[in-house]
CSV table of C-alpha atoms and ligand atoms in Angstrom, one decimal:
chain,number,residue,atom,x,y,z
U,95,UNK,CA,0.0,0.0,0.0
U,96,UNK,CA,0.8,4.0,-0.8
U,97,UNK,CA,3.0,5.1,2.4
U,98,UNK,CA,1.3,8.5,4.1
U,99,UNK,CA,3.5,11.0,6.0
U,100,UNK,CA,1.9,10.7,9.5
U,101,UNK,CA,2.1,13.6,11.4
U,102,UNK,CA,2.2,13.7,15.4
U,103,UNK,CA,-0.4,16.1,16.9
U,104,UNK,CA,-0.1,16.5,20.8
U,105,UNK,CA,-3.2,17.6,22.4
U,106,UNK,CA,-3.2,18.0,26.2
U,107,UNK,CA,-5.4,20.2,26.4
U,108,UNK,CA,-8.2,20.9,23.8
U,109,UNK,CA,-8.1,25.1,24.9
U,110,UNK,CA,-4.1,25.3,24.8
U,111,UNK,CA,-3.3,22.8,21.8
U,112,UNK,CA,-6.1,24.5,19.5
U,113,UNK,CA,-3.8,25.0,16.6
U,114,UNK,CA,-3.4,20.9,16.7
U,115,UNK,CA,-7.1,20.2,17.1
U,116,UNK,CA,-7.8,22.8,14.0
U,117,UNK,CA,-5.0,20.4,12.2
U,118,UNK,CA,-7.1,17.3,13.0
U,119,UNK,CA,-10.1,18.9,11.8
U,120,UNK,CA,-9.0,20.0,8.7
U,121,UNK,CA,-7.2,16.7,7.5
U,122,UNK,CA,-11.2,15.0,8.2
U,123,UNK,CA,-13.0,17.7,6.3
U,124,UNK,CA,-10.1,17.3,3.3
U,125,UNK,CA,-11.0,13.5,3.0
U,126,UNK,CA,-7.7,12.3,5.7
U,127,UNK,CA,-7.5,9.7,8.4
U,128,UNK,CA,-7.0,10.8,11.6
U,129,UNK,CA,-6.5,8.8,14.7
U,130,UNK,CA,-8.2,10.7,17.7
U,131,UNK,CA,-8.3,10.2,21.4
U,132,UNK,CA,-11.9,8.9,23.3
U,133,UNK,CA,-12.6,8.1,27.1
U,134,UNK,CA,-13.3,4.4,25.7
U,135,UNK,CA,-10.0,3.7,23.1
U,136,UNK,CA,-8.5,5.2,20.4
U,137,UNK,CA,-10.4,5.7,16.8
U,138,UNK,CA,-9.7,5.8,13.5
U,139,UNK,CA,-11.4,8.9,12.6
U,140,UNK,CA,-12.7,9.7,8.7
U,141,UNK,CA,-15.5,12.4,7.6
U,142,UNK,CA,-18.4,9.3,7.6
U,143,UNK,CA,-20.7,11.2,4.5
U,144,UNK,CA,-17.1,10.7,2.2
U,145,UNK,CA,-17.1,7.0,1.0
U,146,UNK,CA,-13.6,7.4,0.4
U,147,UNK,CA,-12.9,8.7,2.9
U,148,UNK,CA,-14.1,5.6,4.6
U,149,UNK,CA,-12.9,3.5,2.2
U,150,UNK,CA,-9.1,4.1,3.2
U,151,UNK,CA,-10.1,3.7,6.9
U,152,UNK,CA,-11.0,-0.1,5.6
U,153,UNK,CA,-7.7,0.1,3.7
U,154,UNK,CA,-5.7,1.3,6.8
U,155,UNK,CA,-7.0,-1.0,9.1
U,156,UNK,CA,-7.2,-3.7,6.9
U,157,UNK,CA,-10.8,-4.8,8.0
U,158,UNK,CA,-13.4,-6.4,6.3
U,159,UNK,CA,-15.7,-4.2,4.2
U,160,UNK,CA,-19.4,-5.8,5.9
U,161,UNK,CA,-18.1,-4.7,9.3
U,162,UNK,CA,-20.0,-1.3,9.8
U,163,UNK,CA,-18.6,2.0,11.4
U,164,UNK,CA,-19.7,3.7,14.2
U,165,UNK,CA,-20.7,7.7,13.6
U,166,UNK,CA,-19.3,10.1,16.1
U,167,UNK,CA,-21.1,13.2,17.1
U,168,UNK,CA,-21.5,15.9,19.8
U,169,UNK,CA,-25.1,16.5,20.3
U,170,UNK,CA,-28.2,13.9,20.7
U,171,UNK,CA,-30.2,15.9,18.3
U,172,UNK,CA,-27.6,15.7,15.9
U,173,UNK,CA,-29.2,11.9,15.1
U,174,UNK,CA,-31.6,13.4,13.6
U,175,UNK,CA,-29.9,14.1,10.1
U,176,UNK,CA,-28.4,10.9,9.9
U,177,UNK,CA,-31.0,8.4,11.5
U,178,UNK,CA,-35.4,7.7,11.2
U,179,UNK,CA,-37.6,6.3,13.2
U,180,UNK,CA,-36.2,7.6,16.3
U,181,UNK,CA,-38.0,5.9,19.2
U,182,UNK,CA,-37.9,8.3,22.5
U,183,UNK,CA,-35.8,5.2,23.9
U,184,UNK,CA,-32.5,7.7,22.1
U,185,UNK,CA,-33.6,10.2,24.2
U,186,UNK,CA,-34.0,8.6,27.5
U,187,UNK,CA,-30.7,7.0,27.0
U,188,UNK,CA,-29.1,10.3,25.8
U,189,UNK,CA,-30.5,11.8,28.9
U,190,UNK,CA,-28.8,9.6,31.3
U,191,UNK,CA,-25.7,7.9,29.5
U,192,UNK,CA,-24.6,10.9,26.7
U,193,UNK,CA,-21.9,11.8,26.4
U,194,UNK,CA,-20.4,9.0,27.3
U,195,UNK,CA,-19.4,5.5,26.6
U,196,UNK,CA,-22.3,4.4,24.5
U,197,UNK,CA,-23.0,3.6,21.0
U,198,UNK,CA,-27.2,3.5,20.3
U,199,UNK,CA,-27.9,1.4,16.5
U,200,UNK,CA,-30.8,3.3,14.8
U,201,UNK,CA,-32.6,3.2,11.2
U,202,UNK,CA,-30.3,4.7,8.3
U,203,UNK,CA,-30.9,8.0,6.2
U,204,UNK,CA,-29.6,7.7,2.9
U,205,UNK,CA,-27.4,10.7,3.5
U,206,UNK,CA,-25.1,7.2,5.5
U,207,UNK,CA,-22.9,5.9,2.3
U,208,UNK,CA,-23.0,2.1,2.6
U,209,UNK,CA,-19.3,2.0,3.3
U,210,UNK,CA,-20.0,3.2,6.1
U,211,UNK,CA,-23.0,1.3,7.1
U,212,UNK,CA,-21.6,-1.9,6.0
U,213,UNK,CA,-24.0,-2.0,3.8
U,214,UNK,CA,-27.1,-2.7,6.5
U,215,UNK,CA,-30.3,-0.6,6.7
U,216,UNK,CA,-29.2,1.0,10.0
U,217,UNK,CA,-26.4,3.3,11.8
U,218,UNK,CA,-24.6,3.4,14.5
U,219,UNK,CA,-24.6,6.7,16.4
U,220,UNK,CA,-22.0,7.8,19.5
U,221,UNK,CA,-21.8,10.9,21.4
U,222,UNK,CA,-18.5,10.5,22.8
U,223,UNK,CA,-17.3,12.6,26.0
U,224,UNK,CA,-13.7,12.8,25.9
U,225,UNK,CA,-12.9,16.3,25.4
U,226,UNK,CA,-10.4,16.0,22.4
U,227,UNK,CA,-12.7,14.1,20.0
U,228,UNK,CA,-15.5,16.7,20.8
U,229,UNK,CA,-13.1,19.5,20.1
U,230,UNK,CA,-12.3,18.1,16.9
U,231,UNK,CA,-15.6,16.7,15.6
U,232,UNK,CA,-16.9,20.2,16.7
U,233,UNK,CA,-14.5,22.1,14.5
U,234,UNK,CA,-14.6,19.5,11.5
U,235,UNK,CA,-18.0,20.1,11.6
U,236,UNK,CA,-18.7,16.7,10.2
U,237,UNK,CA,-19.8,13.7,11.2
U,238,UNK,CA,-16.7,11.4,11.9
U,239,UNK,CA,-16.9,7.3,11.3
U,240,UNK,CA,-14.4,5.6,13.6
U,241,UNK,CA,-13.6,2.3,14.4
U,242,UNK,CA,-10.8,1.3,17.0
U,243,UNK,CA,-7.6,2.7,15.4
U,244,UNK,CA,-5.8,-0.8,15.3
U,245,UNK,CA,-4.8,-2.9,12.2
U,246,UNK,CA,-8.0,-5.2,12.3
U,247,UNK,CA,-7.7,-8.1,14.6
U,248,UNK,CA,-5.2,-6.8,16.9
U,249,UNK,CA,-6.2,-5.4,20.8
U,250,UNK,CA,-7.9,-2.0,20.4
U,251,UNK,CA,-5.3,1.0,21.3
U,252,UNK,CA,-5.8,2.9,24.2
U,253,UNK,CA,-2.7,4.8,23.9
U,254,UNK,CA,-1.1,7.3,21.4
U,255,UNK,CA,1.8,4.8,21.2
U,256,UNK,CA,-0.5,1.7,20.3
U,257,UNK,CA,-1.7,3.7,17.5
U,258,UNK,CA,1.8,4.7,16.4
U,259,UNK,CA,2.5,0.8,16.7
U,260,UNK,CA,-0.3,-0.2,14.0
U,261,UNK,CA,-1.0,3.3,11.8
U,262,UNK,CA,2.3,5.0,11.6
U,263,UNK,CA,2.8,5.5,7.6
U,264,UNK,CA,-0.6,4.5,6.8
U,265,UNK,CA,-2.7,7.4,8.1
U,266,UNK,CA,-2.4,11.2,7.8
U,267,UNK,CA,-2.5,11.9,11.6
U,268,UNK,CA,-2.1,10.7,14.7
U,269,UNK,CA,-3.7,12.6,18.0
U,270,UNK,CA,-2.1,11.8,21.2
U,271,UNK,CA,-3.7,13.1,24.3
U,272,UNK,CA,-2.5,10.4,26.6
U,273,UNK,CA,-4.1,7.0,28.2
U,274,UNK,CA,-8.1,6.5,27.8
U,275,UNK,CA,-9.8,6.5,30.7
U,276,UNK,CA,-12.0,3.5,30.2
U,277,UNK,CA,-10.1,1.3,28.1
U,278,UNK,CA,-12.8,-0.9,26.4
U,279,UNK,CA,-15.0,0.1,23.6
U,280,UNK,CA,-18.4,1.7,24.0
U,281,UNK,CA,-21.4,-0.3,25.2
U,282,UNK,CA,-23.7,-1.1,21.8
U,283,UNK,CA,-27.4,-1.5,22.1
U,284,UNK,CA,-30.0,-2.1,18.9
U,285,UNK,CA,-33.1,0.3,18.8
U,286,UNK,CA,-33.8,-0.6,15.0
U,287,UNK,CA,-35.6,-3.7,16.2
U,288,UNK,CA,-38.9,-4.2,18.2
U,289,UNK,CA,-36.9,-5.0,21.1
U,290,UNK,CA,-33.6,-3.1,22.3
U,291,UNK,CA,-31.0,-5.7,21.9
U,292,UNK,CA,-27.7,-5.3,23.5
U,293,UNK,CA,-25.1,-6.4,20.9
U,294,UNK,CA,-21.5,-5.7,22.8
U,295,UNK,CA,-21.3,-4.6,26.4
U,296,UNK,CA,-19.0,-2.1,27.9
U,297,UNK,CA,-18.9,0.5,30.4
U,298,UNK,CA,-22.5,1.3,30.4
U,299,UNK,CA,-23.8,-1.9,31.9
U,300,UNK,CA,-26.8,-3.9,31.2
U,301,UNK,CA,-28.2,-3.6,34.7
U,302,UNK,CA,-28.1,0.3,34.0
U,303,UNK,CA,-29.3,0.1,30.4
U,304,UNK,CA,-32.3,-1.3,32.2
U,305,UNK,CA,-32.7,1.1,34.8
U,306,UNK,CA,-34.1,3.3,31.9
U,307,UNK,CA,-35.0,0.9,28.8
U,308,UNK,CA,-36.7,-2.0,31.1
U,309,UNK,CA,-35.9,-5.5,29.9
U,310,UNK,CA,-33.2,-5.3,27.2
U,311,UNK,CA,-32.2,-9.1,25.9
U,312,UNK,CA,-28.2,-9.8,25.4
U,313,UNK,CA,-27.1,-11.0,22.4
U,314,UNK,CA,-25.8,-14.2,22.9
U,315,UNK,CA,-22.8,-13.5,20.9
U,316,UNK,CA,-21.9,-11.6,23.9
U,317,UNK,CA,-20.7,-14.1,26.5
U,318,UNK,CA,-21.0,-16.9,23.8
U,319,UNK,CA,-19.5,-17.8,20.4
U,320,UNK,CA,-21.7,-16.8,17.6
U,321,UNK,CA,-23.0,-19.7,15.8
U,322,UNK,CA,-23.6,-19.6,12.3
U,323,UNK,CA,-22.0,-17.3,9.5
U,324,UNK,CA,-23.0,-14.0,8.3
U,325,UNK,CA,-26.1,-13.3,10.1
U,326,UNK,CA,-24.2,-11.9,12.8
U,327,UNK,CA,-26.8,-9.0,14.0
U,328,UNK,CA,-23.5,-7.0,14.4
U,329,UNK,CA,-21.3,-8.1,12.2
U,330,UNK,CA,-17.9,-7.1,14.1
U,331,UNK,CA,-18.8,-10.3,16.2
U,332,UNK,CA,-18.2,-12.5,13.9
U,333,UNK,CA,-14.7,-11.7,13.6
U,334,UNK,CA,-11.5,-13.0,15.7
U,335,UNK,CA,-10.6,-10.1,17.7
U,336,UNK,CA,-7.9,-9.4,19.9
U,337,UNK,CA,-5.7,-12.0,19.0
U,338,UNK,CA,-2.1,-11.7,20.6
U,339,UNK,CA,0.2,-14.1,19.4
U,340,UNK,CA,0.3,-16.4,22.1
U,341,UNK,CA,-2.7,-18.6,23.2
U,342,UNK,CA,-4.0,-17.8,25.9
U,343,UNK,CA,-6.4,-20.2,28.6
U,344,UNK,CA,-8.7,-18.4,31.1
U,345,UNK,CA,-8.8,-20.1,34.5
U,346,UNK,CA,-11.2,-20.0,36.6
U,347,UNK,CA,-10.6,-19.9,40.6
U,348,UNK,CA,-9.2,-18.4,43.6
U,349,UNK,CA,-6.0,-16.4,43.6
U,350,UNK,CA,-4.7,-19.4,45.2
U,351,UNK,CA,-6.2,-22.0,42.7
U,352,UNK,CA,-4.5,-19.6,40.0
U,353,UNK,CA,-1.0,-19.4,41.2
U,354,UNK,CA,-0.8,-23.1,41.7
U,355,UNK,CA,-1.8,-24.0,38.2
U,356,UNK,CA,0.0,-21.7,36.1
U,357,UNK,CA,3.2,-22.5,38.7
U,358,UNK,CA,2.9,-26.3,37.7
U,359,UNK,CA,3.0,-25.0,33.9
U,360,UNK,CA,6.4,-23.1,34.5
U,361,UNK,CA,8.5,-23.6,30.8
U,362,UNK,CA,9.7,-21.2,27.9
U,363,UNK,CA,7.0,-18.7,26.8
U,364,UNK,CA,5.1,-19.5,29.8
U,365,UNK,CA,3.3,-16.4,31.2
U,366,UNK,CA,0.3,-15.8,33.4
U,367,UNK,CA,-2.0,-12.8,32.8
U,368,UNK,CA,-2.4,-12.1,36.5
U,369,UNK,CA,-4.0,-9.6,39.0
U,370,UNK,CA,-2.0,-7.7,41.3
U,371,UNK,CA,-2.9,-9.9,44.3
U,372,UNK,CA,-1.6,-13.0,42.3
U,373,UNK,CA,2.1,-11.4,42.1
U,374,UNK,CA,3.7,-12.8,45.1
U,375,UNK,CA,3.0,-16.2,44.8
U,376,UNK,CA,4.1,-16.6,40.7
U,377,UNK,CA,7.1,-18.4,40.2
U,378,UNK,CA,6.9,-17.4,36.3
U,379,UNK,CA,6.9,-14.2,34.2
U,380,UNK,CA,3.7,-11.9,34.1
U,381,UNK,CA,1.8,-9.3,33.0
U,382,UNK,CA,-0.4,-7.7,35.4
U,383,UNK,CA,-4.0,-6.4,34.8
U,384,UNK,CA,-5.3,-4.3,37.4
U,385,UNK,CA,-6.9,-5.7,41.2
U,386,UNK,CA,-9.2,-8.2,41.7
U,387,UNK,CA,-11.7,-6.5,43.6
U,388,UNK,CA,-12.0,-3.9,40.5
U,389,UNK,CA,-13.0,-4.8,37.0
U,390,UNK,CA,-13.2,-0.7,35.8
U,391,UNK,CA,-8.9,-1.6,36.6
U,392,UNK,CA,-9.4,-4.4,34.5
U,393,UNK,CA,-11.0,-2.5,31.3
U,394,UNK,CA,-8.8,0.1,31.7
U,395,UNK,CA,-5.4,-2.4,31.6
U,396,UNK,CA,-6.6,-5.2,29.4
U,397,UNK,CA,-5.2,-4.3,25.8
U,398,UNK,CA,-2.2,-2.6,26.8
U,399,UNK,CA,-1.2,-5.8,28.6
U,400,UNK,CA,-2.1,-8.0,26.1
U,401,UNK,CA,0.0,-6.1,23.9
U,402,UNK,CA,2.6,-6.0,26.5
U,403,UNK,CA,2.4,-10.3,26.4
U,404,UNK,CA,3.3,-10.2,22.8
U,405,UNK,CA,6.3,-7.3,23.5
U,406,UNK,CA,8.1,-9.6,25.9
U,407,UNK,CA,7.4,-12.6,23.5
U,408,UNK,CA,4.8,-14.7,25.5
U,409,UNK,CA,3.8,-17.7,23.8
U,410,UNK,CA,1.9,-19.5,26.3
U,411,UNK,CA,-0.8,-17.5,28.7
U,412,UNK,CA,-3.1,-18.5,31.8
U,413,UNK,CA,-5.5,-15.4,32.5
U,414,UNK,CA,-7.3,-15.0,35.3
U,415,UNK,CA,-11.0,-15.1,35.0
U,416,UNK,CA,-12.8,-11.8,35.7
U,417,UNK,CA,-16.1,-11.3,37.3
U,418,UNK,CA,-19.0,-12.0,34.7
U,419,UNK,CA,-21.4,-8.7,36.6
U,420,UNK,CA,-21.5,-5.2,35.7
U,421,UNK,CA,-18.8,-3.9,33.6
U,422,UNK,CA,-16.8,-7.4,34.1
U,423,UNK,CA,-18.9,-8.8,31.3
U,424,UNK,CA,-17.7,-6.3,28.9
U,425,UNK,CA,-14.0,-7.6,30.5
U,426,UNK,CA,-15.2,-11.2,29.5
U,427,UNK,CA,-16.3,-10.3,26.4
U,428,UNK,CA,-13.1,-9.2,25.5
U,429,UNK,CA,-10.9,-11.4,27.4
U,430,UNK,CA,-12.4,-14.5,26.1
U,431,UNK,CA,-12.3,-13.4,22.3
U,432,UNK,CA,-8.4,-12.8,22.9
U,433,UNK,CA,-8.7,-16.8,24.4
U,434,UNK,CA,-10.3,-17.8,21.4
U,435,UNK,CA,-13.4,-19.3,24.1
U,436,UNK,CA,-10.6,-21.3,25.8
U,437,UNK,CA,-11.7,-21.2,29.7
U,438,UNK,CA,-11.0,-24.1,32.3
U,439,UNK,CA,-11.5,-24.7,35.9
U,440,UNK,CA,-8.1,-24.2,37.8
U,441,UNK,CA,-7.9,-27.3,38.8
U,442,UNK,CA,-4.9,-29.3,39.6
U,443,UNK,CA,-4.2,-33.0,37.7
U,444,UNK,CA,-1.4,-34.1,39.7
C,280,TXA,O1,-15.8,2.8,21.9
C,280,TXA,C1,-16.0,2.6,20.7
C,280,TXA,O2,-17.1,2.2,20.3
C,280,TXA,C2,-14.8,2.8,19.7
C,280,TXA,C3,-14.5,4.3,19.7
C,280,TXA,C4,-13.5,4.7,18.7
C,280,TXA,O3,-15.7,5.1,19.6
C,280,TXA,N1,-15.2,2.4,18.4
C,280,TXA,C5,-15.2,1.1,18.1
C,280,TXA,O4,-15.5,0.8,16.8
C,280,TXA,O5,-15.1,0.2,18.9
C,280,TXA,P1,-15.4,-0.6,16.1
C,280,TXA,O6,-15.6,-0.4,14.7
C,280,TXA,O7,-14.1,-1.2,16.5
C,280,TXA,O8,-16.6,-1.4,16.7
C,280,TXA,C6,-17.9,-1.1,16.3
C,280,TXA,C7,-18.8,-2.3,16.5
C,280,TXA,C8,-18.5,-3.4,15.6
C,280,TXA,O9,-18.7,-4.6,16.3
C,280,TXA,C9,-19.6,-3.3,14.5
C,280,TXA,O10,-19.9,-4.5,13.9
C,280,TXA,C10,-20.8,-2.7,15.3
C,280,TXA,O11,-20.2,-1.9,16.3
C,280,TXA,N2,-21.7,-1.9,14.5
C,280,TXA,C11,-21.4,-0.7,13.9
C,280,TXA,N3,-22.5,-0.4,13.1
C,280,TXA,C12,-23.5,-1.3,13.4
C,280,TXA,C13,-24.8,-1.5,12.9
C,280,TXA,N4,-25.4,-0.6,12.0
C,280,TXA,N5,-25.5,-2.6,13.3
C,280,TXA,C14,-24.9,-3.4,14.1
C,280,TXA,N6,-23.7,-3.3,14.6
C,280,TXA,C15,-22.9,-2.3,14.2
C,281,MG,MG1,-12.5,-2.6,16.9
């Protein structure tokens, strides 16, 4: 593929780095790729009304073209152009979850190319909070379609230098404004259907989706493997995801359980994916995650440790097993895609 000339914009703060965020707005109205900065990861920003514009993103990432793009606005209302149908439900989440870490799937306008749909009768609209991408969807003053800014199939960034990692050379700029808070991608719910469907979970939980929404079924993609092909009701679950290089086991059980095992597996490119807790007790090399008692610590380190497993050349990796409540299922969800659904009981064989 054509090398680009990737330029470095730091953005500390979206008042006092304005000339960068005017940068990063300009290269997205002109048709350019820019990575930006959101509270959940990284994401591969293009103007989403520009096929393509969208097409390169496909290009860049190199991600298959029936996966569809989230949109990226600043204001609820904003829907309105790009989206029918909308039930009140929009609102009522908007009320209590925008902006934030939520992405709400609604019935198309036709303005939405199908490259950026995917090529589906519906879109997928996010009001992120993070200060940065409002600063610069705000002064593009387009919409902006971004998926995670990784090469497809790799951990989603949720650093500057992750991006740099996947992107450098293939994308006109790259935004750095530091860590993202939450560190998993946004919650996605289905309104297009009779029922509101949640299709990947994530910061927003599903016992607070239906504090305002009632009832809302999960997908069983999302703690399960899809079964089937293509009829995937979003299609990004369908695809291997997360994939370090090494395979990786979850194990279920206590900290002790945990230590035990993976001990008993000691051997080259052996390496547990541990919690802080675990630490004293490993007698081989490990990555840590964040604490047991806190799965926000856990969203927040996951992809940056699994990427840090494939740095130091891991080949083997026993994970411990996060809580399956509140925003530990989005931790599953992500965990056990990276596992390709390989999950035991800690149990010793001796
Ligand atoms: O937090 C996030 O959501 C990040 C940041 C950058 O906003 N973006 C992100 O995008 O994670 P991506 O493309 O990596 O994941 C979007 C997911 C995919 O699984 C895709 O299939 C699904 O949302 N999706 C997008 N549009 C959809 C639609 N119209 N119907 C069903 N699923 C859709
Ligand atoms: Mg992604």
């Amino acid at each position: 593929m054509i090398m680009k000339e990737t330029k470095l914009l730091s953005v500390r703060d979206a008042e006092q780095d304005k000339k960068n965020i005017e940068t990063a707005a300009n290269l997205l109205r002109q048709g350019g790729l820019v990575a930006i900065p959101t509270e959940t990861v990284y994401g591969l920003g293009a103007n989403a009304l520009n096929p393509q514009a969208v097409e390169a993103i496909f290009t860049a990432k190199g991600r298959p073209q029936d996966n569809p793009l989230i949109i990226h606005i600043c204001q609820p209302e904003q829907a309105e152009q790009y989206a029918r149908e909308i039930p009140s439900a929009y609102y009522a989440l908007c009320r209590r979850f925008s902006p934030g870490p939520l992405t709400v799937i609604l019935k198309k306008k036709d303005i939405i190319p199908p490259e950026t749909s995917g090529g589906l009768d519906t879109v997928a609209i996010r009001i992120p909070s993070h200060p940065v991408a409002r600063a610069i969807i705000q002064a593009a003053g387009v919409p902006v379609a971004a998926p995670s800014a990784n090469l497809s199939g790799s951990p989603s960034p949720t650093t500057a230098q992750h991006c740099i990692h996947d992107l450098w050379g293939r994308v006109d700029a790259i935004v750095d404004a530091g860590e993202c808070s939450v560190g998993l991608e946004s919650t996605v719910i289905s309104l297009a259907g009779e029922r509101p469907i949640l299709l990947r979970p994530g910061a927003v939980t599903p016992e607070q989706l239906e504090e305002v929404l009632g009832p809302v079924e999960i997908h069983q993609a999302v703690t399960g493997q899809l079964e089937g092909d293509g009829k995937a009701a979003s299609p990004g679950m369908k695809y291997k995801h997360y994939s370090p290089k090494a395979k990786i086991t979850i194990l279920r059980g206590s900290s002790a359980q945990y230590t035990a095992y993976v001990n008993s597996r000691k051997g080259p490119g052996v390496y547990a994916l541990c919690f802080e807790e675990d630490i004293p007790n490993l007698l081989v090399p490990y990555v840590s995650w964040g604490s047991s008692g806190s799965e926000s610590s856990q969203a927040h380190r996951l992809f940056a440790a699994l990427r840090e497993l494939d740095q130091q050349g891991a080949q083997r990796v026993y994970a411990r097993c996060p809580e399956k409540s509140g925003i530990g299922l989005a931790v599953y969800n992500r965990l056990i895609r990276a596992a390709a659904f390989d999950e035991q009981e800690a149990k010793e064989t001796f």
